[in-house]
XYZ file of N, CA, C and O in Angstrom:
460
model
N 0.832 -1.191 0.000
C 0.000 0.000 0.000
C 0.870 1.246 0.000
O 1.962 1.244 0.569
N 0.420 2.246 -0.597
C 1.169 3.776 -0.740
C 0.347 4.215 0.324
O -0.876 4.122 0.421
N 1.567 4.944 1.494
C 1.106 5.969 2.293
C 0.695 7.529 2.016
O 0.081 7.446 0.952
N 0.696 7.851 2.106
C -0.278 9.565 1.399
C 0.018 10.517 2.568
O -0.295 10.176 3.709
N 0.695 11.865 2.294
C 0.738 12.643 3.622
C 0.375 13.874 2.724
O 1.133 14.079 1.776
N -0.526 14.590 2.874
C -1.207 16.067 1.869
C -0.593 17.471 3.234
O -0.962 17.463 4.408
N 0.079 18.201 2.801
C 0.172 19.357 3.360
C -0.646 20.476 2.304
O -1.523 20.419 1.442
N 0.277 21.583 2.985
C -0.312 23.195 2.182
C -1.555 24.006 2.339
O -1.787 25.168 2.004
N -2.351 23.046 2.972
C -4.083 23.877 2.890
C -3.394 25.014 4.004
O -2.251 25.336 4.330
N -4.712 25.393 4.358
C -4.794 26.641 4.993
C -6.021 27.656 4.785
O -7.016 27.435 4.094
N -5.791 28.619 5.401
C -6.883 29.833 5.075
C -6.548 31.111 4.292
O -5.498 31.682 4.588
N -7.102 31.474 3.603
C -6.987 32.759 2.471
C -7.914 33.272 2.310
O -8.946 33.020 2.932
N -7.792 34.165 1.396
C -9.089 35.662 1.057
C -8.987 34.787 -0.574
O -8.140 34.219 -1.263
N -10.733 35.196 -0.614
C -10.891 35.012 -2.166
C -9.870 35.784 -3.043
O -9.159 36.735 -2.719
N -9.991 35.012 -4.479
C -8.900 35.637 -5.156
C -7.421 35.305 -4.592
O -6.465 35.974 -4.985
N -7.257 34.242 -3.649
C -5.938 34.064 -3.245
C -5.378 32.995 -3.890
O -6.149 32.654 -4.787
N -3.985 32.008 -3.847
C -3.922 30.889 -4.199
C -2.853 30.083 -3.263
O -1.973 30.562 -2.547
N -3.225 28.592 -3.504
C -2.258 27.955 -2.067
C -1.934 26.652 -3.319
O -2.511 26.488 -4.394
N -0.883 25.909 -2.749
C -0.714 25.039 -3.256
C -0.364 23.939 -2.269
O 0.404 24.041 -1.312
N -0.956 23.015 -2.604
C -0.944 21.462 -2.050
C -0.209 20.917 -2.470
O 0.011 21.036 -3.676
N 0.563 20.015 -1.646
C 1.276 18.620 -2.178
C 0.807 17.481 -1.157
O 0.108 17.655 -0.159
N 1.262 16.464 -1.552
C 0.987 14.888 -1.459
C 2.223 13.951 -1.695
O 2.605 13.491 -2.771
N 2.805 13.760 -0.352
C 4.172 12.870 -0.789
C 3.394 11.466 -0.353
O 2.818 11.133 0.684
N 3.603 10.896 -1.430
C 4.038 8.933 -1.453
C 4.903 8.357 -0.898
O 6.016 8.773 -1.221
N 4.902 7.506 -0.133
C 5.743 6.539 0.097
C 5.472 4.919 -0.860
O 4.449 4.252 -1.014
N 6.717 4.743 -1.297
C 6.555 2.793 -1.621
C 7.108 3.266 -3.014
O 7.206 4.428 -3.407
N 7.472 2.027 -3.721
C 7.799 2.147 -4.791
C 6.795 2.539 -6.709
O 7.246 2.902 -7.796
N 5.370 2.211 -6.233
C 4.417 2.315 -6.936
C 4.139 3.519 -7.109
O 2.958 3.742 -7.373
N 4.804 4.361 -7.053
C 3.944 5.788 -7.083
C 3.796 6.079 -8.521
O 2.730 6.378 -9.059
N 5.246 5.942 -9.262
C 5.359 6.815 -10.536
C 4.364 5.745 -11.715
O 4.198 5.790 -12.934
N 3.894 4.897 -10.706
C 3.071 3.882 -11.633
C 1.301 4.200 -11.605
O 0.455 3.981 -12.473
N 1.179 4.782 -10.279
C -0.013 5.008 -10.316
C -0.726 6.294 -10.654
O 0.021 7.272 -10.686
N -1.892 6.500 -10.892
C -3.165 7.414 -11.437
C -3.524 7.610 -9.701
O -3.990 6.831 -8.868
N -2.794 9.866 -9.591
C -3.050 10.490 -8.554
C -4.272 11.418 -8.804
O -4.542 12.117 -9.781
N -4.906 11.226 -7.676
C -6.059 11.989 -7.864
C -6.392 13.290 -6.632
O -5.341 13.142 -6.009
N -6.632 13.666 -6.384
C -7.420 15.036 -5.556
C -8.770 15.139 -5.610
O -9.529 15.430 -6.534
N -8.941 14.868 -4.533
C -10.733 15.306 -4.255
C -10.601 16.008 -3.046
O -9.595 16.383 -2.444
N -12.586 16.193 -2.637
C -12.490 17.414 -1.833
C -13.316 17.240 -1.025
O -13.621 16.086 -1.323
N -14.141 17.574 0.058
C -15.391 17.346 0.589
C -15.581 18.052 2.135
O -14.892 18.073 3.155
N -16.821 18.582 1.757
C -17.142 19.504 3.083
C -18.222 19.037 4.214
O -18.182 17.841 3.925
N -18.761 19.072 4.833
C -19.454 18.292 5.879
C -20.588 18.230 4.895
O -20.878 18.733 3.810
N -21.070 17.434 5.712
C -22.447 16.402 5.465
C -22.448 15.919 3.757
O -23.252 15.044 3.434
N -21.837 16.314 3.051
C -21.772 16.250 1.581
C -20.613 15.219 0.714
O -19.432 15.350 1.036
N -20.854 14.535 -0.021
C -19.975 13.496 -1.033
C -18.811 13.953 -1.017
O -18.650 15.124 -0.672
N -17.758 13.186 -1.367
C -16.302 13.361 -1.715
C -16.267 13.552 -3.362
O -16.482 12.628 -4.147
N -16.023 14.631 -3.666
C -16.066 14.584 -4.960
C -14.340 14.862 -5.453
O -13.544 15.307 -4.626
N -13.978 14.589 -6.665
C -12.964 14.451 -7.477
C -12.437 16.039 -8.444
O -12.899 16.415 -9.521
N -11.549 16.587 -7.758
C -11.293 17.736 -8.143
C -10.463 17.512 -9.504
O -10.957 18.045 -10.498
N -9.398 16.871 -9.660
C -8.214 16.418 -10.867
C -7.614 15.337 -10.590
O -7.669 14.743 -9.513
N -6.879 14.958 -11.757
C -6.453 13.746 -11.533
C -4.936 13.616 -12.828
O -4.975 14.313 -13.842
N -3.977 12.853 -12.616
C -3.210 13.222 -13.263
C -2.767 11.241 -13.377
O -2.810 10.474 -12.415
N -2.481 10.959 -14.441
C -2.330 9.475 -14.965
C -0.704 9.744 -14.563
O -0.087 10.776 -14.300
N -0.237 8.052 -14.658
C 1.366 8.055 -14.826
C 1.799 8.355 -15.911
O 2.914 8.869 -15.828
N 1.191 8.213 -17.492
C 1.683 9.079 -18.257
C 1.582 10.361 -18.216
O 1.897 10.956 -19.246
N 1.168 11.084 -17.153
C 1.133 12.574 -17.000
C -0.356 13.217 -18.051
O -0.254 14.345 -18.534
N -1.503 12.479 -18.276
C -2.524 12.704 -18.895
C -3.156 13.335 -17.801
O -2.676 13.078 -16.697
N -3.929 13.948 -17.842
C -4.909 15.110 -16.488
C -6.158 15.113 -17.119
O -6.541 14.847 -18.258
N -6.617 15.429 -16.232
C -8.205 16.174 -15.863
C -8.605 16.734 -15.084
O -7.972 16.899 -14.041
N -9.696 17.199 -15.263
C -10.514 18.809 -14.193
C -11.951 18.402 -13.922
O -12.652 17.792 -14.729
N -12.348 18.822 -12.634
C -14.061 18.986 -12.317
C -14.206 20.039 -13.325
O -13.102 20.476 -13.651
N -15.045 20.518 -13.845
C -15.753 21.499 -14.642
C -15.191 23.098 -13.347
O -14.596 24.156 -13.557
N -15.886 22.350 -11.883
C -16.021 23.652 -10.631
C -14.141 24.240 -10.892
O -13.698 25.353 -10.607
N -13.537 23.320 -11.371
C -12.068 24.096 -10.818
C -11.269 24.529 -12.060
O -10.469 25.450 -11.901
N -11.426 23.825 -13.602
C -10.761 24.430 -14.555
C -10.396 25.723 -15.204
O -11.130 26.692 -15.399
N -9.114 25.570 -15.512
C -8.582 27.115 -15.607
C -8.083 27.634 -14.276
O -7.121 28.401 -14.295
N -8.610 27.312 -13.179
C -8.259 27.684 -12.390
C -7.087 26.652 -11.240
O -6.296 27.096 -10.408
N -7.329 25.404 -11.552
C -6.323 24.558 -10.622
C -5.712 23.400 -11.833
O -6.266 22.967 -12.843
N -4.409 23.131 -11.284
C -3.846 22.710 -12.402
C -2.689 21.374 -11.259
O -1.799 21.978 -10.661
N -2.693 20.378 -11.092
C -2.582 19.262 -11.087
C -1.590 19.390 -12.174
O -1.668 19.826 -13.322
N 0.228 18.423 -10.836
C 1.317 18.107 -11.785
C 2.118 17.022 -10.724
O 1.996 16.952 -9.501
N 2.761 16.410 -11.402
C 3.663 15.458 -10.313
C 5.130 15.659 -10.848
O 5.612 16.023 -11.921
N 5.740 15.171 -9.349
C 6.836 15.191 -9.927
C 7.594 13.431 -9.285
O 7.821 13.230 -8.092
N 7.796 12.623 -10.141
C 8.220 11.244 -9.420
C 9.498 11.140 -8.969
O 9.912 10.291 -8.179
N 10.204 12.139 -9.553
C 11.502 12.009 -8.295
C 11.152 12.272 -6.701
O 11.705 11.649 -5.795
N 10.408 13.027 -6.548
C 9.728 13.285 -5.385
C 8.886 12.690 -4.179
O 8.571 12.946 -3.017
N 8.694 11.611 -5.307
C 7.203 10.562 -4.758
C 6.023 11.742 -4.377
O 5.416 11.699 -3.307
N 5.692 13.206 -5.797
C 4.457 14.303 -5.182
C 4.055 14.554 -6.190
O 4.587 14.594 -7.300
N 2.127 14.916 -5.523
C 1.645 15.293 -6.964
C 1.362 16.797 -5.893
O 1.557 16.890 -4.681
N 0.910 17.717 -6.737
C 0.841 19.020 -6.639
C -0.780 19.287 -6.471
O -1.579 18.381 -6.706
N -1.035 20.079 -6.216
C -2.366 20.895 -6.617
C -1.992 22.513 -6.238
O -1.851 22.942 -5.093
N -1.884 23.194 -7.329
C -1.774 24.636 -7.608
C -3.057 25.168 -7.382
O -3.861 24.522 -8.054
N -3.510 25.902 -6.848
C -5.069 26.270 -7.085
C -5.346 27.852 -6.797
O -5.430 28.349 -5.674
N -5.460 28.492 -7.949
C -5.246 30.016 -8.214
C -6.657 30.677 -8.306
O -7.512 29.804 -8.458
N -7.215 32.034 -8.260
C -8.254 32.589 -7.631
C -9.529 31.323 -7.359
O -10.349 30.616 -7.945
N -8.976 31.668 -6.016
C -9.957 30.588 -5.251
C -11.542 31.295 -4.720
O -11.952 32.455 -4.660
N -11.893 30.520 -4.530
C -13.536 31.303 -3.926
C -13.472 30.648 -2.545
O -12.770 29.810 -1.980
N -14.733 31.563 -2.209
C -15.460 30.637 -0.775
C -15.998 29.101 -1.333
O -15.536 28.044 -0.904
N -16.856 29.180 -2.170
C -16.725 27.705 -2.272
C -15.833 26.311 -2.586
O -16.306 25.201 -2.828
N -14.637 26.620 -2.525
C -13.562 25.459 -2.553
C -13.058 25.407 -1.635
O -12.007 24.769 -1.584
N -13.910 26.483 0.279
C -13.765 25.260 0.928
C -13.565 24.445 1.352
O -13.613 24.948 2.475
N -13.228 22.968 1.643
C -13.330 22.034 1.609
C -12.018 21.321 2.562
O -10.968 21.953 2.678
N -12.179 20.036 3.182
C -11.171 19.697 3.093
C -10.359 18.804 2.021
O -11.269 18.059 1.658
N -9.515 18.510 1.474
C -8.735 18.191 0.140
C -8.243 17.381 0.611
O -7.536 17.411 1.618
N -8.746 15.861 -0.515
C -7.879 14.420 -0.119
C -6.680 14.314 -1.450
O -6.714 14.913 -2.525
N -5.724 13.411 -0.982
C -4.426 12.968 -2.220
C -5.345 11.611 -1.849
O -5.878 11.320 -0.779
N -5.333 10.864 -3.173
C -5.842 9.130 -3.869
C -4.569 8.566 -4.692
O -3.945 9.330 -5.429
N -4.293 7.551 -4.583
C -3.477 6.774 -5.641
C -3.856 5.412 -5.532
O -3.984 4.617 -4.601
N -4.022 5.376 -6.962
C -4.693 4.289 -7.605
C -3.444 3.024 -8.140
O -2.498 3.549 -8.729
N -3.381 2.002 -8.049
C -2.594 1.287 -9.007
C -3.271 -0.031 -8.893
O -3.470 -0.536 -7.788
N -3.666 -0.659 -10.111
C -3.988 -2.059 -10.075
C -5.177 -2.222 -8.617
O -6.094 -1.413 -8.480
N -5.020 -3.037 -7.927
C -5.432 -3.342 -6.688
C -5.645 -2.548 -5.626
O -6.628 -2.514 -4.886
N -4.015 -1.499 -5.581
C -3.515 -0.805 -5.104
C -4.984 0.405 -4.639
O -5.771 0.577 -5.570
N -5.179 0.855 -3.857
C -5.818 1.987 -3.285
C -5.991 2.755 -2.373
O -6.805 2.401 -1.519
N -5.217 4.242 -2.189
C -4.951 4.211 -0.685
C -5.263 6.099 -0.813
O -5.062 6.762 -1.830
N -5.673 6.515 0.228
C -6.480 7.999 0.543
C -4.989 8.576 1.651
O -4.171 8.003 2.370
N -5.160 9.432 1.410
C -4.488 10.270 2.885
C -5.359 10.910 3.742
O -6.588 10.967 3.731
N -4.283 11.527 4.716
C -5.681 12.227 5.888
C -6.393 13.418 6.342
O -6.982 13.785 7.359
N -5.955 14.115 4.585
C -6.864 15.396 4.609
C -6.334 16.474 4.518
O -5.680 16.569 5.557
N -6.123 17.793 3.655
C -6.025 19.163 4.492
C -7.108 19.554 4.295
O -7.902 19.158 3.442
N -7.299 20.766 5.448
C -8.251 22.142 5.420
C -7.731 23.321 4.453
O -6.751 24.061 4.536
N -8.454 23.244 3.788
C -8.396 24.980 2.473
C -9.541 25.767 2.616
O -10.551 25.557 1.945
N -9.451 26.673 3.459
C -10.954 28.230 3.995
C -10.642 28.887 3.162
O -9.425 29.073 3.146
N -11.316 29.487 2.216
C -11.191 30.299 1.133
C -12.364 31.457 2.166
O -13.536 31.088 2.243
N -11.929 32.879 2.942
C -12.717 34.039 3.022
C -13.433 34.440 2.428
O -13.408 33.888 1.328
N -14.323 35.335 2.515
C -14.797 36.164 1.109
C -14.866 37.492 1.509
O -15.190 38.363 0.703
């Protein structure tokens, strides 16, 4: 199993930007499909981006243009950049890595976007 440790959240004023990372442990990392999701009380975990081991990406519709998902595998980290932010993103922010069988979450940051 890949361990998952997410720093960077925090609190900001709309219009601000923070960036997240997500270090891996184990050897599977640069093999697996990293993902970012998000979720605020009482409400679903939803899937903010996601970035393949060939470095292929994607976006929720809520965050494009605006957050941009990158890894770097010397690092064992994927990134989340996330530039004029609102009150609604919110949330606390999970790191996912996927491989084969493989499936493992980390344990969260807090990102308060003010307004």
């Amino acid at each position: 199993q890949v361990q998952l440790v997410e720093s960077g959240g925090g609190l900001v004023q709309a219009g601000g930007s923070l960036r997240l990372s997500c270090v891996a442990s184990g050897s599977i990392f640069r093999l697996s499909t990293m993902y970012w999701y998000r979720q605020t009380p009482g409400k679903q975990r939803d899937m903010v981006a996601w970035v393949t081991s060939g470095d292929s990406r994607g976006y929720a519709d809520s965050v494009k243009g605006r957050f941009t998902i990158s890894r770097d595998n010397a690092k064992n980290t994927v990134y989340l950049q996330m530039n004029n932010l609102k009150p609604e993103d919110t949330a606390v922010y999970y790191c996912r890595a996927i491989y084969l069988a493989n499936d493992s979450w980390g344990q969260g940051t807090q990102v308060t976007v003010s307004s």
